[in-house]
Coordinates of C-alpha atoms and ligand atoms in Angstrom, one line a residue:
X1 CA 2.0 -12.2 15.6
X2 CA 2.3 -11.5 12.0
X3 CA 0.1 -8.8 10.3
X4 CA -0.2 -10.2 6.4
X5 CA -1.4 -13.8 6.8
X6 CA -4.9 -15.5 7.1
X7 CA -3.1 -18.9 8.6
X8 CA -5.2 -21.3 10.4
X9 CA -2.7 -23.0 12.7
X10 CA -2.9 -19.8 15.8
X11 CA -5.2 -17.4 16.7
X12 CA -4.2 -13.9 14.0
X13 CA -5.0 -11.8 15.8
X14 CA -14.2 7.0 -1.6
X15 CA -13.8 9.9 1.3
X16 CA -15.4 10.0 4.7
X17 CA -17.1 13.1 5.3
X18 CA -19.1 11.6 7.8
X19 CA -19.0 9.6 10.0
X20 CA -21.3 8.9 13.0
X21 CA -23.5 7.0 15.5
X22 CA -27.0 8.1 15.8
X23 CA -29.8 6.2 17.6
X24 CA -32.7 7.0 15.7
X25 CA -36.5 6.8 17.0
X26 CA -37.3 3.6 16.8
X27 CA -34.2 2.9 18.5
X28 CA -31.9 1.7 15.6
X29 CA -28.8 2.2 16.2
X30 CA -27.1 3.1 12.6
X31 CA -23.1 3.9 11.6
X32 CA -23.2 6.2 8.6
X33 CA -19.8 6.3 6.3
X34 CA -19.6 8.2 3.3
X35 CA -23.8 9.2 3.6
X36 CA -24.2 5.6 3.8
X37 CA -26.1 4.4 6.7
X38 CA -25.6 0.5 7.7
X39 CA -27.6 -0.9 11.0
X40 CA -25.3 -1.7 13.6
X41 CA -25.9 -4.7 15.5
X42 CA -23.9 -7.2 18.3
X43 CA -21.5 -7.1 16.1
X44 CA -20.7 -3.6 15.4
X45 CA -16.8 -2.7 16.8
X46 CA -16.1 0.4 14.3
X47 CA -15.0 3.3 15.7
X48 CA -15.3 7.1 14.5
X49 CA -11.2 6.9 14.7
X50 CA -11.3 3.9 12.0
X51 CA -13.1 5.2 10.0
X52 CA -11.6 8.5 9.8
X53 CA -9.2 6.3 8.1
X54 CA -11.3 5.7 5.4
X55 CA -10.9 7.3 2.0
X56 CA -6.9 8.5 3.1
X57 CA -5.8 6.0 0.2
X58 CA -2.0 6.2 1.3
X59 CA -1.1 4.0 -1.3
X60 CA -2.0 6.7 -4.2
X61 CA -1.0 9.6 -2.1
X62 CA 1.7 11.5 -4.0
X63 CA 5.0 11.2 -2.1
X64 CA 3.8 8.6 0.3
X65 CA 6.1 5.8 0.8
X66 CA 3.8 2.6 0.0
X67 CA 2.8 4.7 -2.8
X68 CA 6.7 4.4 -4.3
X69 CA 6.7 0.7 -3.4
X70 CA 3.4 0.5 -5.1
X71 CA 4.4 1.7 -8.1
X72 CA 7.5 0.1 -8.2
X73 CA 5.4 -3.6 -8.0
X74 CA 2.9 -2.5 -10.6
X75 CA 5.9 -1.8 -13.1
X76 CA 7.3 -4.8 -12.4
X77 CA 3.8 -6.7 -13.5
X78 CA 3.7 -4.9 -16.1
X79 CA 7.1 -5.1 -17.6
X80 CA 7.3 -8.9 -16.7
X81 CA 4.3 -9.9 -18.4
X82 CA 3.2 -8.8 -21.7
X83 CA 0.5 -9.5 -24.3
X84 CA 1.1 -7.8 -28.1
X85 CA 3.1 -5.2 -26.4
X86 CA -0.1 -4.6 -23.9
X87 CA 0.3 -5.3 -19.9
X88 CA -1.3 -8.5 -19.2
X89 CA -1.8 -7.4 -15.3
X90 CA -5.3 -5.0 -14.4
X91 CA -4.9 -3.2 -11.5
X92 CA -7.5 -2.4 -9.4
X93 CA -6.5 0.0 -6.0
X94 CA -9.9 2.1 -5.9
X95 CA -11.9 -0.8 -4.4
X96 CA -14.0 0.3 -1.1
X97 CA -13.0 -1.1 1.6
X98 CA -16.4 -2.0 2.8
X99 CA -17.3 -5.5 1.8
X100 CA -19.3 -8.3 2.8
X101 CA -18.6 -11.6 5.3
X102 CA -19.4 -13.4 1.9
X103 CA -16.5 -11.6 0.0
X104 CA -14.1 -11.7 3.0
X105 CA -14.5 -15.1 4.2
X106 CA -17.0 -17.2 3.0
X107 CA -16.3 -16.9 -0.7
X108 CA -12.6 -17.8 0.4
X109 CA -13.5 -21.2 1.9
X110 CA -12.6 -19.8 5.3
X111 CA -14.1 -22.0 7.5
X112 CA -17.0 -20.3 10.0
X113 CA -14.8 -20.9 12.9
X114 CA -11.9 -19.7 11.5
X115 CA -9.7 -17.2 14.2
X116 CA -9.4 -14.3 11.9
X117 CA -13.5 -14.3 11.8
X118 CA -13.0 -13.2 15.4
X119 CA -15.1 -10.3 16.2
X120 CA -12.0 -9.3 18.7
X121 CA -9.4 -9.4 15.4
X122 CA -12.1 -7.4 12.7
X123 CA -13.5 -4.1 12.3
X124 CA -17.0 -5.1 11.6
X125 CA -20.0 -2.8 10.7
X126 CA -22.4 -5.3 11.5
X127 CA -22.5 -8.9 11.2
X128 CA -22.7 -9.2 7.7
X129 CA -20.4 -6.1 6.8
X130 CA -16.9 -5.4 7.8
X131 CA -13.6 -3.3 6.6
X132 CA -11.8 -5.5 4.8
X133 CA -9.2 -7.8 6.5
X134 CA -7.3 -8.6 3.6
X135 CA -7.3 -7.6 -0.2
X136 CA -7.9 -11.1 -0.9
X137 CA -11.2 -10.2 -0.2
X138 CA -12.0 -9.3 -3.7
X139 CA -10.6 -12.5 -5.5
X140 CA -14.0 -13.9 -6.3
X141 CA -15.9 -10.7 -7.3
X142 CA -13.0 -10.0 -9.9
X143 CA -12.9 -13.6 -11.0
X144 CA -16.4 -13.4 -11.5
X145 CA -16.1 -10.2 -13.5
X146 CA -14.2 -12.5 -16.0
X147 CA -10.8 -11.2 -14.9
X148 CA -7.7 -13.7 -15.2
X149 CA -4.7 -12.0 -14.5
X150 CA -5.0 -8.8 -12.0
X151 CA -3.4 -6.9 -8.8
X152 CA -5.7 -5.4 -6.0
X153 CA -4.2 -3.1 -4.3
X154 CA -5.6 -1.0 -0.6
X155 CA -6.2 -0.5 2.4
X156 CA -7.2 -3.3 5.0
X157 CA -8.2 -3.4 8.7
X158 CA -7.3 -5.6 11.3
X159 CA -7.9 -4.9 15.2
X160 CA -4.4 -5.7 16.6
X161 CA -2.0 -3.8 19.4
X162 CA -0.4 -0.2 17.8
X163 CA 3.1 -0.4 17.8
X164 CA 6.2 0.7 16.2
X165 CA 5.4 -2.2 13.1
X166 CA 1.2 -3.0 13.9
X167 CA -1.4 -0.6 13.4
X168 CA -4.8 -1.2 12.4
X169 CA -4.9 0.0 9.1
X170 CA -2.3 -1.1 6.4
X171 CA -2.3 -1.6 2.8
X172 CA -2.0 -4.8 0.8
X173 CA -1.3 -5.8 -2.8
X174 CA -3.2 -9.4 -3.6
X175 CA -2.9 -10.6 -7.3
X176 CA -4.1 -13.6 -9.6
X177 CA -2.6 -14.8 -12.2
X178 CA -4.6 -18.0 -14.1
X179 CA -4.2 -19.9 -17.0
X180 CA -5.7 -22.4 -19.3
X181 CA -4.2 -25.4 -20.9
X182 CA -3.1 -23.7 -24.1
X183 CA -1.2 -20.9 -21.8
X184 CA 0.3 -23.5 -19.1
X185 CA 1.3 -26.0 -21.5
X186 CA 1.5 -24.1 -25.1
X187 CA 4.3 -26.1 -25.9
X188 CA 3.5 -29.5 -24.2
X189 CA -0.1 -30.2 -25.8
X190 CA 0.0 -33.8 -24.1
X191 CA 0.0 -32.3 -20.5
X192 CA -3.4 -31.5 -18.4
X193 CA -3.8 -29.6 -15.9
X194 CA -6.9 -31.8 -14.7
X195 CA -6.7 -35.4 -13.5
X196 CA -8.2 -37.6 -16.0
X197 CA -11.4 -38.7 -12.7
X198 CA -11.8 -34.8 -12.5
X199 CA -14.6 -32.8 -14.9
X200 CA -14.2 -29.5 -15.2
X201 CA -18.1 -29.1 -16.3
X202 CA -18.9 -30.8 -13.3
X203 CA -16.6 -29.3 -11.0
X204 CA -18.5 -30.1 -7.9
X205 CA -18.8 -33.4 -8.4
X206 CA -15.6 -34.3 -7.3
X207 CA -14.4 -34.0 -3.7
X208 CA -11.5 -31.9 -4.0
X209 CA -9.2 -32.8 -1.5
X210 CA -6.1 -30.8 -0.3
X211 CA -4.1 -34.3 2.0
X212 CA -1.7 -34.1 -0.4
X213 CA 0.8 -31.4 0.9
X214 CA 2.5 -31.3 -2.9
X215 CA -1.0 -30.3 -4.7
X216 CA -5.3 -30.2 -4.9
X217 CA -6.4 -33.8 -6.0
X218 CA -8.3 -32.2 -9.0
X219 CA -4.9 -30.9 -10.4
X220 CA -2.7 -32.8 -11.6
X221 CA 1.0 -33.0 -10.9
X222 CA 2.6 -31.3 -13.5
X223 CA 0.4 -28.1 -13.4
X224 CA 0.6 -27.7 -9.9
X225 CA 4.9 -27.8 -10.4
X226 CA 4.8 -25.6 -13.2
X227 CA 2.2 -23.1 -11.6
X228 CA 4.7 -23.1 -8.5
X229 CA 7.8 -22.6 -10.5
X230 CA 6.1 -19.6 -12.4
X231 CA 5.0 -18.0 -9.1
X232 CA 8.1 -19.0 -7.3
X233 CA 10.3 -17.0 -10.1
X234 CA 8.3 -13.8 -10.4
X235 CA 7.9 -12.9 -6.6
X236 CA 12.3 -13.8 -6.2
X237 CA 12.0 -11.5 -9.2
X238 CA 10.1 -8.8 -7.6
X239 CA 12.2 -8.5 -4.1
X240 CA 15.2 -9.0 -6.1
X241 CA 13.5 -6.2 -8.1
X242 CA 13.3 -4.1 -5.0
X243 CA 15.7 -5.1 -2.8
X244 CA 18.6 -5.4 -4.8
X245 CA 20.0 -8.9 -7.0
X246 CA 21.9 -10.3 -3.9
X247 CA 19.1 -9.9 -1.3
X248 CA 18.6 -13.6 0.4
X249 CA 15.1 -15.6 0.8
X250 CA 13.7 -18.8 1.7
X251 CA 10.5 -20.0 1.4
X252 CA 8.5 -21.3 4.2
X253 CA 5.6 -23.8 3.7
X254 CA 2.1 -22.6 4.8
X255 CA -1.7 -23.1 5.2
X256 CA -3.7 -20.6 3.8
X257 CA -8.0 -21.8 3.4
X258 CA -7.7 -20.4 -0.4
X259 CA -4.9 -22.0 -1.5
X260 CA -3.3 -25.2 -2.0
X261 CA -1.0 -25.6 -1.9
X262 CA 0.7 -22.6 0.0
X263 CA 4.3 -20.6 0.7
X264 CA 5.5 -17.6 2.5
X265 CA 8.5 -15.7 1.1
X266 CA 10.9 -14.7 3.7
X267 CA 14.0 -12.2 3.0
X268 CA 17.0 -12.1 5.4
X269 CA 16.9 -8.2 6.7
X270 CA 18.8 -6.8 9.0
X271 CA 20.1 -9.9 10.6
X272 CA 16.8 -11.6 10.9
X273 CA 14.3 -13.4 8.7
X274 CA 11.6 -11.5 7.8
X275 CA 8.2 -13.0 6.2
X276 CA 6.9 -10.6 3.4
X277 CA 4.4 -12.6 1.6
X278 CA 1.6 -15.9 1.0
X279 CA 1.1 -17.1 -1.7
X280 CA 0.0 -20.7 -3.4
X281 CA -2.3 -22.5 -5.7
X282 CA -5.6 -21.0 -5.7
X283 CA -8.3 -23.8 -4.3
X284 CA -10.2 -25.3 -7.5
X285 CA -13.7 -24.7 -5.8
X286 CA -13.1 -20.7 -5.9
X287 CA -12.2 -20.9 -9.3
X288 CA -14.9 -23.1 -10.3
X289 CA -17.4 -20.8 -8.1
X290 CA -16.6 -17.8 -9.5
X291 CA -16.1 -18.7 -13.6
X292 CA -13.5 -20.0 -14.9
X293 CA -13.7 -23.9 -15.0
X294 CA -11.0 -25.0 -17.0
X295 CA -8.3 -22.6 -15.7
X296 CA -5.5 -22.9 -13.1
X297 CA -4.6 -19.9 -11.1
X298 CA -2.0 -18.6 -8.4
X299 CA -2.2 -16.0 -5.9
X300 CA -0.3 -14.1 -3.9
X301 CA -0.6 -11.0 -0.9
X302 CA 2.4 -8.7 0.2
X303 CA 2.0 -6.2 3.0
X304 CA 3.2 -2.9 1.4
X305 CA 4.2 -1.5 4.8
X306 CA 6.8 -4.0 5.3
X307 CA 8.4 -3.5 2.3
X308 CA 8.2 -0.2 2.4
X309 CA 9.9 0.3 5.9
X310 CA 12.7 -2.1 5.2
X311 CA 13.8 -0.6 1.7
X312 CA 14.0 2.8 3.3
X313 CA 14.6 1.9 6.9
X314 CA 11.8 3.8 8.1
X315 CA 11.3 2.7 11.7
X316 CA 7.8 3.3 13.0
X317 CA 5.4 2.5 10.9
X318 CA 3.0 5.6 11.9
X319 CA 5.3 8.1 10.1
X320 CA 3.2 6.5 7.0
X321 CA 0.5 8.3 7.6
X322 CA 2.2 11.2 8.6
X323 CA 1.5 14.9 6.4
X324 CA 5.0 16.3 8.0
X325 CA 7.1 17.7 4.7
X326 CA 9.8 16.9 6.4
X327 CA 9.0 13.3 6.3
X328 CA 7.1 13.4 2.9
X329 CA 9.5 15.6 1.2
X330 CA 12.5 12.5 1.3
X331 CA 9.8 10.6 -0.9
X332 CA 9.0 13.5 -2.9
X333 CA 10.1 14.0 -6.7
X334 CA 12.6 11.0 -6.6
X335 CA 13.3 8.3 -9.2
X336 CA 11.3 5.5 -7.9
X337 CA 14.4 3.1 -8.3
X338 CA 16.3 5.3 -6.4
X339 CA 18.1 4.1 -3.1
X340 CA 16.3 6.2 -1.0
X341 CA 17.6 5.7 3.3
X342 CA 15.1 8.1 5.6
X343 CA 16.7 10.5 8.0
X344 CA 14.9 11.3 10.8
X345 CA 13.1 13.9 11.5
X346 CA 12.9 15.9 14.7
X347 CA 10.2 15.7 16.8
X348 CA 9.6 19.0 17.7
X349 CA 7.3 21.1 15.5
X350 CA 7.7 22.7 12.7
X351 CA 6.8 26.2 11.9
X352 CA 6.1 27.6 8.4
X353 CA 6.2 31.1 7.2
X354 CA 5.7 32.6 3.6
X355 CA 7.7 35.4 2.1
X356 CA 6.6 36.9 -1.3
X357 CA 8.5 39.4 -2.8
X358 CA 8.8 41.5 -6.2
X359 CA 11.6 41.3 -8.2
X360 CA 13.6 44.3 -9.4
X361 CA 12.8 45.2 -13.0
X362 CA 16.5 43.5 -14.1
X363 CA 15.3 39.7 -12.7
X364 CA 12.2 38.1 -13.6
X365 CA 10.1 34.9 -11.7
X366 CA 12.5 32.9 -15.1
X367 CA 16.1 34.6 -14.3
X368 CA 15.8 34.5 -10.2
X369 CA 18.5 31.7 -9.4
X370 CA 16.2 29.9 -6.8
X371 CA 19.3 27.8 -5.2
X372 CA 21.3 31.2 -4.5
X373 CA 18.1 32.4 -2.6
X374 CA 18.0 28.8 -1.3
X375 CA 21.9 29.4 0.3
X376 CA 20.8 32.7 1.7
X377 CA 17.8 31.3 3.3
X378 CA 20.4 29.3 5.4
X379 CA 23.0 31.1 5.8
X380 CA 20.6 33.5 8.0
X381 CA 18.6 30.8 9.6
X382 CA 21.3 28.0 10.1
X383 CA 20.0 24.2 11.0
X384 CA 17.1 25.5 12.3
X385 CA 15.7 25.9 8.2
X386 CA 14.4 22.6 7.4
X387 CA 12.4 23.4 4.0
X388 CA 12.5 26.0 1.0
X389 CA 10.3 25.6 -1.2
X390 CA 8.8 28.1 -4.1
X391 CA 5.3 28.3 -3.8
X392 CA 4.4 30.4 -6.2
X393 CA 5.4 32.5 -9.6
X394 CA 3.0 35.9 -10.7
X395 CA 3.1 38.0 -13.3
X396 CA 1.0 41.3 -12.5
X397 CA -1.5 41.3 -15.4
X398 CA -1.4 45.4 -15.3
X399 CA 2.1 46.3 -13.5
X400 CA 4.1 42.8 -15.4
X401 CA 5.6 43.6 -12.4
X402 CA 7.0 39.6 -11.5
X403 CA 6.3 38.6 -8.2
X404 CA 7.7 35.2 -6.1
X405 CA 6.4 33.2 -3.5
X406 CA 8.3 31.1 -1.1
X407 CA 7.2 28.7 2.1
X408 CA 10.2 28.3 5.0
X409 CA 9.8 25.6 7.4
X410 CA 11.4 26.0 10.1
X411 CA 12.3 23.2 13.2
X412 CA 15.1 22.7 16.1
X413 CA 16.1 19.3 16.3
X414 CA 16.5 19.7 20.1
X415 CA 13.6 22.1 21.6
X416 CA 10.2 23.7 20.5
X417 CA 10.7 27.0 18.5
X418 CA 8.2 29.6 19.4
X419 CA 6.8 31.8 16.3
X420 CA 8.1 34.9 18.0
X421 CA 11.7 33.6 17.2
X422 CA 11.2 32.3 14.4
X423 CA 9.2 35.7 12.9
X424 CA 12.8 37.4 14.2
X425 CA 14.4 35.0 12.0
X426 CA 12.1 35.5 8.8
X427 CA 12.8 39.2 9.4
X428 CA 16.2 38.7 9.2
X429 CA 15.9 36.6 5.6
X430 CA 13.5 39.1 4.5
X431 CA 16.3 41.9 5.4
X432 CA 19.0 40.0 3.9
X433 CA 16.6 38.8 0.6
X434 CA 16.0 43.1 0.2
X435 CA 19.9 44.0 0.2
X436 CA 20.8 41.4 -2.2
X437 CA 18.1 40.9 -4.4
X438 CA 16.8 44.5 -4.0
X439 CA 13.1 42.9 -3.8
X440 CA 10.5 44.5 -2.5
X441 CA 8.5 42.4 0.4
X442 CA 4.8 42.3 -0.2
Ligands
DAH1 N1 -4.7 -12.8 2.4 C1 -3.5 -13.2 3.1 C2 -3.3 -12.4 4.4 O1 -3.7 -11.3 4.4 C3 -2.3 -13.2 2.2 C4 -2.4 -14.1 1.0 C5 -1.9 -15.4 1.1 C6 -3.0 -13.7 -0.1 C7 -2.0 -16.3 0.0 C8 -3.1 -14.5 -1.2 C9 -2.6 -15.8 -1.1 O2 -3.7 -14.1 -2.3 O3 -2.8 -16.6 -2.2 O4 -2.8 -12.9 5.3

């Protein structure tokens, strides 16, 4: 089953500081998130875990993975498409999570018995509010705002088995790209991108039909080819972008209820054919709904998990959410086009221990060589030292005596360290720190 698409054919499958069930007198059973309170109903299939999900925003956490990859696909919007020097893309990744059936569905043209409306495949509130499925979720509202070219970027929820790719929260970026005849066809003033029977002003006065596999009866041919050519070029662009010029893809016709008509993208990883994005022509009638009548617009969603475990081979796609330096510190400081290839990190945990010192009157927190203390640290502890990192620089304001602060991690790659032997250890460093350095340990 695949995690990023809203197809038809089979059954797919702000903070919390809060978060709970109360029954209050009159028996109404609420869910409160974020001091919100929303009645729960039939329909209600939240849980405290889910929630507790809420407001994590992996995808602007510093260091995180999908927040590299996130990066790296917003630079790529912006340096691909330019207006007087500006980026043409907005990008919205703030966006609550909490939206309505109207904005996830409905507004979509997602038919009411649709499989993904499943109560069994959706976190839902109550029957009229869920956590967002998709990202897509906020096409209309942001076409309605008067937007034309934008990226929405967050976190979605889908009920689904956990496993070492699935887990019910994972982020998304969706984007929309429209234009109007002077943009599509600047240079070809005699093209349209309406069929002569269709009236823009009058949008819903024409049956738009989607029978025709190569485009929506209200466009006409020529847009639709262009639109697909455009679309088709930036997202090769972007994995190429990511993945490296030589990386391989196909595309794979699809069905998606908002667009028409619609691909998936599908690069050759690892000996198999992995799908990493939909995409199409966005249906006329959500245009038309939500503004912009005279427009033609495509649209596209990527799952930024995917991406992000296959450009750094990370294998279980948990260890996103993990706060473990040793995982976050291989995404930490790097150049984001950097090849970055995740090593492992053992299981066992990790124990951290501080050492602050004062520095002789000949060093100060500038002069101390921080990599020669970093080589000490190990030559004492051995493999078991996983991290060094300075905490902390002071200057006594009375003494200007200059003090340093550093955090040791330690971990065995085979067993559980207890903090006795790893306090022995520290001891040692400290020992070793005071005959070199002649600090003194604070
Ligand atoms: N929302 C779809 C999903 O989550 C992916 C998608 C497909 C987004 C086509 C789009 C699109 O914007 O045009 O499965």
């Amino acid at each position: 089953m695949t995690k990023i698409l809203f197809k038809t054919n089979r059954i797919l499958s702000a903070v919390l500081t809060k978060c709970k069930y109360s029954t209050a007198a009159k028996s109404v059973a609420t869910v409160q998130i974020n001091g919100k309170e929303f009645i729960s109903d039939d329909y209600t299939n939240v849980t405290p875990k889910i929630l507790s999900y809420l407001g994590r925003n992996l995808h602007l956490e510093k260091n995180n993975p999908l927040s590299l990859v996130r990066q790296r696909i917003v630079n790529y919007f912006y340096s691909s498409f330019t207006q007087r020097g500006n980026p043409l893309f907005s990008v919205y990744d703030n966006l609550s999570p909490i939206v309505t059936v109207k904005q996830n569905f409905d507004d979509l043209l997602i038919p009411l018995d649709h499989p993904s409306r499943v109560k069994s495949d959706c976190y839902y509130i109550n029957r009229d509010t869920l956590l967002r499925g998709h990202m897509t979720a906020h096409q209309s509202e942001l076409l309605k705002a008067g937007l034309d070219n934008f990226l929405m970027i967050g976190d979605v929820y889908r009920r689904d088995e956990i496993d070492s790719t699935h887990f019910p929260v994972f982020h998304q970026v969706d984007a929309v790209r429209s234009q109007r005849k002077d943009e599509l066809f600047h240079d070809k003033p005699d093209l349209e991108i309406f069929e002569p029977t269709f009236d823009p002003n009058n949008p819903f006065a024409f049956p738009n039909s989607i029978d025709d596999p190569m485009k929506q009866s209200c466009h006409t041919l020529e847009a639709t080819k262009l639109m697909e050519a455009q679309l088709k070029n930036h997202l090769i662009g972007l994995v190429k972008c990511l993945f490296g010029k030589n990386i391989k893809h196909r595309w794979v016709e699809a069905y998606f209820p908002f667009t028409h008509p619609s691909w998936e993208l599908e690069i050759y990883y690892e000996n198999d054919w992995l799908e990493v994005l939909g995409c199409g022509i966005v249906r006329n009638e959500i245009l038309a709904s939500a503004g912009p009548n005279n427009s033609i617009a495509y649209a596209f969603g990527l799952g930024l998990e995917r991406l992000a475990m296959a450009l750094y081979k990370i294998p279980d796609i948990r260890l996103m959410w993990s706060t473990d330096s040793g995982f976050r510190s291989q995404f930490e400081n790097v150049d984001l086009n950097a090849k970055i290839k995740y090593k492992p990190v053992s299981s066992y945990p990790q124990c951290k221990n501080d050492m602050s010192f004062w520095l002789p009157p000949n060093l100060t927190i500038d002069t101390f060589m921080n990599n020669d203390f970093y080589d000490l640290v190990r030559d004492i502890g051995g493999d078991i030292i996983e991290q060094v990192k300075l905490k902390d620089k002071f200057v006594h304001p009375k003494s200007k005596k200059h003090s340093l602060c550093y955090s040791i991690v330690y971990r065995h790659l085979e067993r559980t360290l207890t903090q006795g032997e790893v306090n022995q250890v520290h001891k040692e460093i400290e020992k070793a720190v005071v005959d070199n350095y002649n600090v003194v340990i604070r």
